[in-house]
Amino acid sequence: MINFAQHIPTTIHFGKGQVRAIEVELKKRAKKTLIVTGGGSVKRNGVFDAVIREVKKANIPYTELSGIEPNPRLKSVYKGIDLCRKESVDSILAVGGGSVIDAAKAIAAGVKYDGDVWDFFTKDISPNGALPIGTVLTLSATGSEMNGNTVITKEDTKRKLAIGSPFLKPTFSILDPEYTYTVNRYHTAAGVVDIMVHVFEQYFSKTTASDVQDRLAEGLLKVCLKYGPIVCEKPRDYDARANIMWTGSLALNGVVGDGKKEDWATHAIEHELSAIYDISHGAGLAIVSPNWMKNVLSKETVGRFVDYGINVWGIAKSKDNMAIANESIDKTREFFRLLGMPATLKEVNISDEYFERMAKDAIRDWGQIGYFKKLSTNDIVNILKLSL
Ligand code: NZQ
Ligand code: ZN
């Protein structure tokens, strides 16, 4: 295990009716809040009304920014920053999925910075503060409700870039599994895949003696195998929604990755796909992840796949190591397919047109792609070709 410092400041209010915690949380720190929402789902399913009731109980004036896009755009972030400054807002409440929360985070950091908020994503400049952020999570996937990351797309240049900062960790998050009942099957499945791939990015690592993180990771993956198909088939199953929701938060709040060298190559490649083609992040991961596994599997890395195959998939120990590894990859692909996710780029209308550009951009943006196996541009193009 390698050295680490861990600080998770987010207060989680988990369970039915926990929206009521907003009143106390807002009273602690807000004089005026900006409520950020997406394309309207929270208005249709009643979550927004429930939130507003609590904001009113707290007697905190608010202003609203709606219309945050999936794969949130920089122009919406600029809009939010202007609004905060004009209305003297001192806190942000994000009500939605990862896209809404990520936009809220970028706004929160941008308000405190005199320059262009995009500098944080493209230059060696980090946020030096942010407005406090609260979240009401409505889609289990990104873990953004409990981490300091935000991913924003600049539409004209088709660049989708991520940053992380301790200032962007939400101060509180409301996790009511019932709020995810209305997520459709496609986005539910995409969320489960995203959660699993977050775990993969941290589990497939060369760091040794990280038993705590590794057994936690395997446990989280097994929860996804158990409840993933149920949330897709029975969207109003509380226990299934609750388990997937909490898994999503734990998968990317530091407990699985801190103390390890993490990989993140699959995400780097997927962000290139969703930057250019605006596909759902989880769908892109479902296509790329098994092919990344095929590319990185070697005599040197097979041991980790053996752990994965035996401990997560229950493959017989008696089999040959390479056979276990390959079977674990096949099972991963089949599972994503069972959830209803695409398995090929063709299914989401993506051709090989931009493969070279995507490979170069990914390496340029992320510095190095992959720590479990360092990927070259050729490797990335090969993974994309395998994904066709
Ligand atoms: O926009 P609305 O109308 O709210 O609809 C959304 C959207 O269409 C809908 N939805 C959300 N909650 C719902 C609901 N529909 C019905 N009922 C509900 N309760 O679902 C659609 C997708 O929402 P979105 O927020 O885009 O999904 P997700 O949570 O998967 O977020 C994806 C974004 O997060 C980034 C991704 O790259 C992508 O931009 N990521 C953020 C990370 C982070 N901050 O840590 C890490 C991830 O790896 C990821 O890169
Ligand atoms: Zn992800």
Tab-separated table of N, CA and C in Angstrom, residues 265-333:
chain	number	residue	atom	x	y	z
A	265	ALA	N	-7.514	4.522	-17.470
A	265	ALA	CA	-7.384	4.541	-18.939
A	265	ALA	C	-8.750	4.401	-19.621
A	266	THR	N	-9.593	3.537	-19.079
A	266	THR	CA	-10.907	3.325	-19.713
A	266	THR	C	-11.700	4.633	-19.715
A	267	HIS	N	-11.628	5.362	-18.602
A	267	HIS	CA	-12.333	6.646	-18.554
A	267	HIS	C	-11.744	7.658	-19.538
A	268	ALA	N	-10.414	7.672	-19.631
A	268	ALA	CA	-9.782	8.619	-20.563
A	268	ALA	C	-10.277	8.358	-21.986
A	269	ILE	N	-10.372	7.089	-22.344
A	269	ILE	CA	-10.816	6.745	-23.704
A	269	ILE	C	-12.303	7.076	-23.872
A	270	GLU	N	-13.110	6.727	-22.864
A	270	GLU	CA	-14.546	6.996	-22.970
A	270	GLU	C	-14.830	8.480	-23.051
A	271	HIS	N	-14.102	9.295	-22.294
A	271	HIS	CA	-14.370	10.741	-22.345
A	271	HIS	C	-14.151	11.290	-23.756
A	272	GLU	N	-13.215	10.707	-24.493
A	272	GLU	CA	-13.027	11.132	-25.890
A	272	GLU	C	-14.271	10.780	-26.720
A	273	LEU	N	-14.837	9.612	-26.461
A	273	LEU	CA	-16.032	9.197	-27.213
A	273	LEU	C	-17.209	10.111	-26.897
A	274	SER	N	-17.459	10.343	-25.593
A	274	SER	CA	-18.637	11.152	-25.272
A	274	SER	C	-18.412	12.629	-25.576
A	275	ALA	N	-17.137	13.058	-25.661
A	275	ALA	CA	-16.868	14.442	-26.049
A	275	ALA	C	-17.298	14.681	-27.489
A	276	ILE	N	-16.945	13.747	-28.365
A	276	ILE	CA	-17.229	13.949	-29.790
A	276	ILE	C	-18.651	13.527	-30.137
A	277	TYR	N	-19.098	12.413	-29.575
A	277	TYR	CA	-20.387	11.848	-30.012
A	277	TYR	C	-21.534	12.039	-29.019
A	278	ASP	N	-21.253	12.638	-27.844
A	278	ASP	CA	-22.296	12.932	-26.861
A	278	ASP	C	-23.102	11.688	-26.460
A	279	ILE	N	-22.421	10.552	-26.361
A	279	ILE	CA	-23.121	9.344	-25.900
A	279	ILE	C	-23.133	9.328	-24.370
A	280	SER	N	-23.970	8.455	-23.811
A	280	SER	CA	-24.020	8.345	-22.362
A	280	SER	C	-22.705	7.715	-21.862
A	281	HIS	N	-22.160	8.314	-20.804
A	281	HIS	CA	-20.851	7.900	-20.271
A	281	HIS	C	-20.815	6.397	-19.955
A	282	GLY	N	-21.861	5.905	-19.300
A	282	GLY	CA	-21.889	4.482	-18.910
A	282	GLY	C	-21.946	3.563	-20.121
A	283	ALA	N	-22.648	3.994	-21.163
A	283	ALA	CA	-22.738	3.175	-22.377
A	283	ALA	C	-21.363	3.090	-23.040
A	284	GLY	N	-20.668	4.215	-23.085
A	284	GLY	CA	-19.318	4.214	-23.655
A	284	GLY	C	-18.386	3.299	-22.867
A	285	LEU	N	-18.517	3.335	-21.550
A	285	LEU	CA	-17.669	2.481	-20.708
A	285	LEU	C	-17.979	1.005	-20.933
A	286	ALA	N	-19.265	0.687	-21.110
A	286	ALA	CA	-19.656	-0.720	-21.318
A	286	ALA	C	-19.002	-1.274	-22.575
A	287	ILE	N	-18.845	-0.411	-23.569
A	287	ILE	CA	-18.222	-0.846	-24.827
A	287	ILE	C	-16.702	-0.982	-24.656
A	288	VAL	N	-16.089	0.025	-24.042
A	288	VAL	CA	-14.613	0.075	-23.992
A	288	VAL	C	-14.014	-0.868	-22.953
A	289	SER	N	-14.673	-0.978	-21.795
A	289	SER	CA	-14.036	-1.645	-20.648
A	289	SER	C	-13.577	-3.093	-20.927
A	290	PRO	N	-14.444	-3.960	-21.479
A	290	PRO	CA	-13.964	-5.332	-21.719
A	290	PRO	C	-12.817	-5.376	-22.736
A	291	ASN	N	-12.798	-4.422	-23.667
A	291	ASN	CA	-11.717	-4.416	-24.660
A	291	ASN	C	-10.421	-3.862	-24.076
A	292	TRP	N	-10.557	-2.933	-23.128
A	292	TRP	CA	-9.365	-2.505	-22.370
A	292	TRP	C	-8.808	-3.711	-21.609
A	293	MET	N	-9.696	-4.486	-21.005
A	293	MET	CA	-9.236	-5.667	-20.246
A	293	MET	C	-8.453	-6.611	-21.152
A	294	LYS	N	-9.000	-6.866	-22.349
A	294	LYS	CA	-8.308	-7.763	-23.299
A	294	LYS	C	-6.920	-7.217	-23.616
A	295	ASN	N	-6.846	-5.881	-23.802
A	295	ASN	CA	-5.571	-5.275	-24.198
A	295	ASN	C	-4.526	-5.353	-23.094
A	296	VAL	N	-4.944	-5.225	-21.841
A	296	VAL	CA	-3.949	-5.155	-20.758
A	296	VAL	C	-3.610	-6.529	-20.169
A	297	LEU	N	-4.417	-7.540	-20.525
A	297	LEU	CA	-4.159	-8.877	-19.970
A	297	LEU	C	-2.840	-9.436	-20.529
A	298	SER	N	-1.954	-9.823	-19.631
A	298	SER	CA	-0.660	-10.400	-20.026
A	298	SER	C	-0.192	-11.300	-18.884
A	299	LYS	N	0.931	-11.963	-19.094
A	299	LYS	CA	1.504	-12.798	-18.016
A	299	LYS	C	1.742	-11.957	-16.767
A	300	GLU	N	2.135	-10.681	-17.007
A	300	GLU	CA	2.453	-9.797	-15.883
A	300	GLU	C	1.201	-9.394	-15.089
A	301	THR	N	0.077	-9.228	-15.781
A	301	THR	CA	-1.119	-8.701	-15.110
A	301	THR	C	-2.150	-9.775	-14.766
A	302	VAL	N	-1.901	-11.003	-15.178
A	302	VAL	CA	-2.949	-12.029	-15.074
A	302	VAL	C	-3.422	-12.279	-13.635
A	303	GLY	N	-2.507	-12.082	-12.673
A	303	GLY	CA	-2.848	-12.365	-11.271
A	303	GLY	C	-4.058	-11.578	-10.788
A	304	ARG	N	-4.116	-10.315	-11.171
A	304	ARG	CA	-5.241	-9.482	-10.736
A	304	ARG	C	-6.556	-9.971	-11.355
A	305	PHE	N	-6.473	-10.407	-12.633
A	305	PHE	CA	-7.674	-10.951	-13.286
A	305	PHE	C	-8.109	-12.254	-12.621
A	306	VAL	N	-7.132	-13.012	-12.129
A	306	VAL	CA	-7.474	-14.267	-11.439
A	306	VAL	C	-8.247	-13.946	-10.151
A	307	ASP	N	-7.753	-12.954	-9.391
A	307	ASP	CA	-8.492	-12.515	-8.188
A	307	ASP	C	-9.908	-12.116	-8.571
A	308	TYR	N	-9.994	-11.306	-9.632
A	308	TYR	CA	-11.296	-10.800	-10.088
A	308	TYR	C	-12.215	-11.962	-10.471
A	309	GLY	N	-11.683	-12.880	-11.254
A	309	GLY	CA	-12.500	-14.013	-11.729
A	309	GLY	C	-12.987	-14.887	-10.578
A	310	ILE	N	-12.102	-15.169	-9.645
A	310	ILE	CA	-12.469	-16.073	-8.547
A	310	ILE	C	-13.330	-15.354	-7.510
A	311	ASN	N	-12.866	-14.183	-7.058
A	311	ASN	CA	-13.543	-13.519	-5.928
A	311	ASN	C	-14.831	-12.807	-6.309
A	312	VAL	N	-14.908	-12.343	-7.563
A	312	VAL	CA	-16.126	-11.612	-7.958
A	312	VAL	C	-17.081	-12.527	-8.725
A	313	TRP	N	-16.531	-13.311	-9.635
A	313	TRP	CA	-17.397	-14.117	-10.505
A	313	TRP	C	-17.551	-15.566	-10.043
A	314	GLY	N	-16.769	-15.958	-9.065
A	314	GLY	CA	-16.885	-17.329	-8.554
A	314	GLY	C	-16.398	-18.383	-9.526
A	315	ILE	N	-15.448	-18.021	-10.390
A	315	ILE	CA	-14.881	-18.999	-11.334
A	315	ILE	C	-13.993	-19.986	-10.562
A	316	ALA	N	-14.023	-21.259	-10.972
A	316	ALA	CA	-13.294	-22.305	-10.224
A	316	ALA	C	-11.792	-22.031	-10.206
A	317	LYS	N	-11.206	-22.137	-9.005
A	317	LYS	CA	-9.767	-21.898	-8.816
A	317	LYS	C	-8.915	-22.886	-9.592
A	318	SER	N	-9.489	-24.072	-9.831
A	318	SER	CA	-8.710	-25.152	-10.436
A	318	SER	C	-8.343	-24.877	-11.899
A	319	LYS	N	-9.011	-23.914	-12.515
A	319	LYS	CA	-8.730	-23.644	-13.939
A	319	LYS	C	-7.371	-22.968	-14.103
A	320	ASP	N	-6.882	-23.007	-15.329
A	320	ASP	CA	-5.641	-22.336	-15.691
A	320	ASP	C	-5.836	-20.805	-15.553
A	321	ASN	N	-4.766	-20.107	-15.119
A	321	ASN	CA	-4.881	-18.659	-14.849
A	321	ASN	C	-5.400	-17.854	-16.033
A	322	MET	N	-4.840	-18.110	-17.221
A	322	MET	CA	-5.277	-17.349	-18.398
A	322	MET	C	-6.743	-17.654	-18.722
A	323	ALA	N	-7.137	-18.910	-18.490
A	323	ALA	CA	-8.533	-19.277	-18.765
A	323	ALA	C	-9.468	-18.528	-17.803
A	324	ILE	N	-9.060	-18.437	-16.526
A	324	ILE	CA	-9.880	-17.686	-15.548
A	324	ILE	C	-9.985	-16.226	-15.978
A	325	ALA	N	-8.833	-15.653	-16.367
A	325	ALA	CA	-8.807	-14.236	-16.748
A	325	ALA	C	-9.729	-13.978	-17.941
A	326	ASN	N	-9.598	-14.813	-18.966
A	326	ASN	CA	-10.423	-14.603	-20.164
A	326	ASN	C	-11.897	-14.807	-19.866
A	327	GLU	N	-12.182	-15.804	-19.021
A	327	GLU	CA	-13.599	-16.029	-18.668
A	327	GLU	C	-14.161	-14.828	-17.890
A	328	SER	N	-13.329	-14.239	-17.012
A	328	SER	CA	-13.816	-13.083	-16.233
A	328	SER	C	-14.125	-11.906	-17.163
A	329	ILE	N	-13.327	-11.748	-18.209
A	329	ILE	CA	-13.582	-10.659	-19.164
A	329	ILE	C	-14.868	-10.945	-19.947
A	330	ASP	N	-15.024	-12.198	-20.382
A	330	ASP	CA	-16.249	-12.555	-21.123
A	330	ASP	C	-17.480	-12.338	-20.252
A	331	LYS	N	-17.357	-12.711	-18.984
A	331	LYS	CA	-18.498	-12.549	-18.080
A	331	LYS	C	-18.840	-11.069	-17.877
A	332	THR	N	-17.817	-10.234	-17.826
A	332	THR	CA	-18.043	-8.790	-17.677
A	332	THR	C	-18.833	-8.266	-18.883
A	333	ARG	N	-18.384	-8.660	-20.067
A	333	ARG	CA	-19.054	-8.217	-21.293
A	333	ARG	C	-20.508	-8.701	-21.327
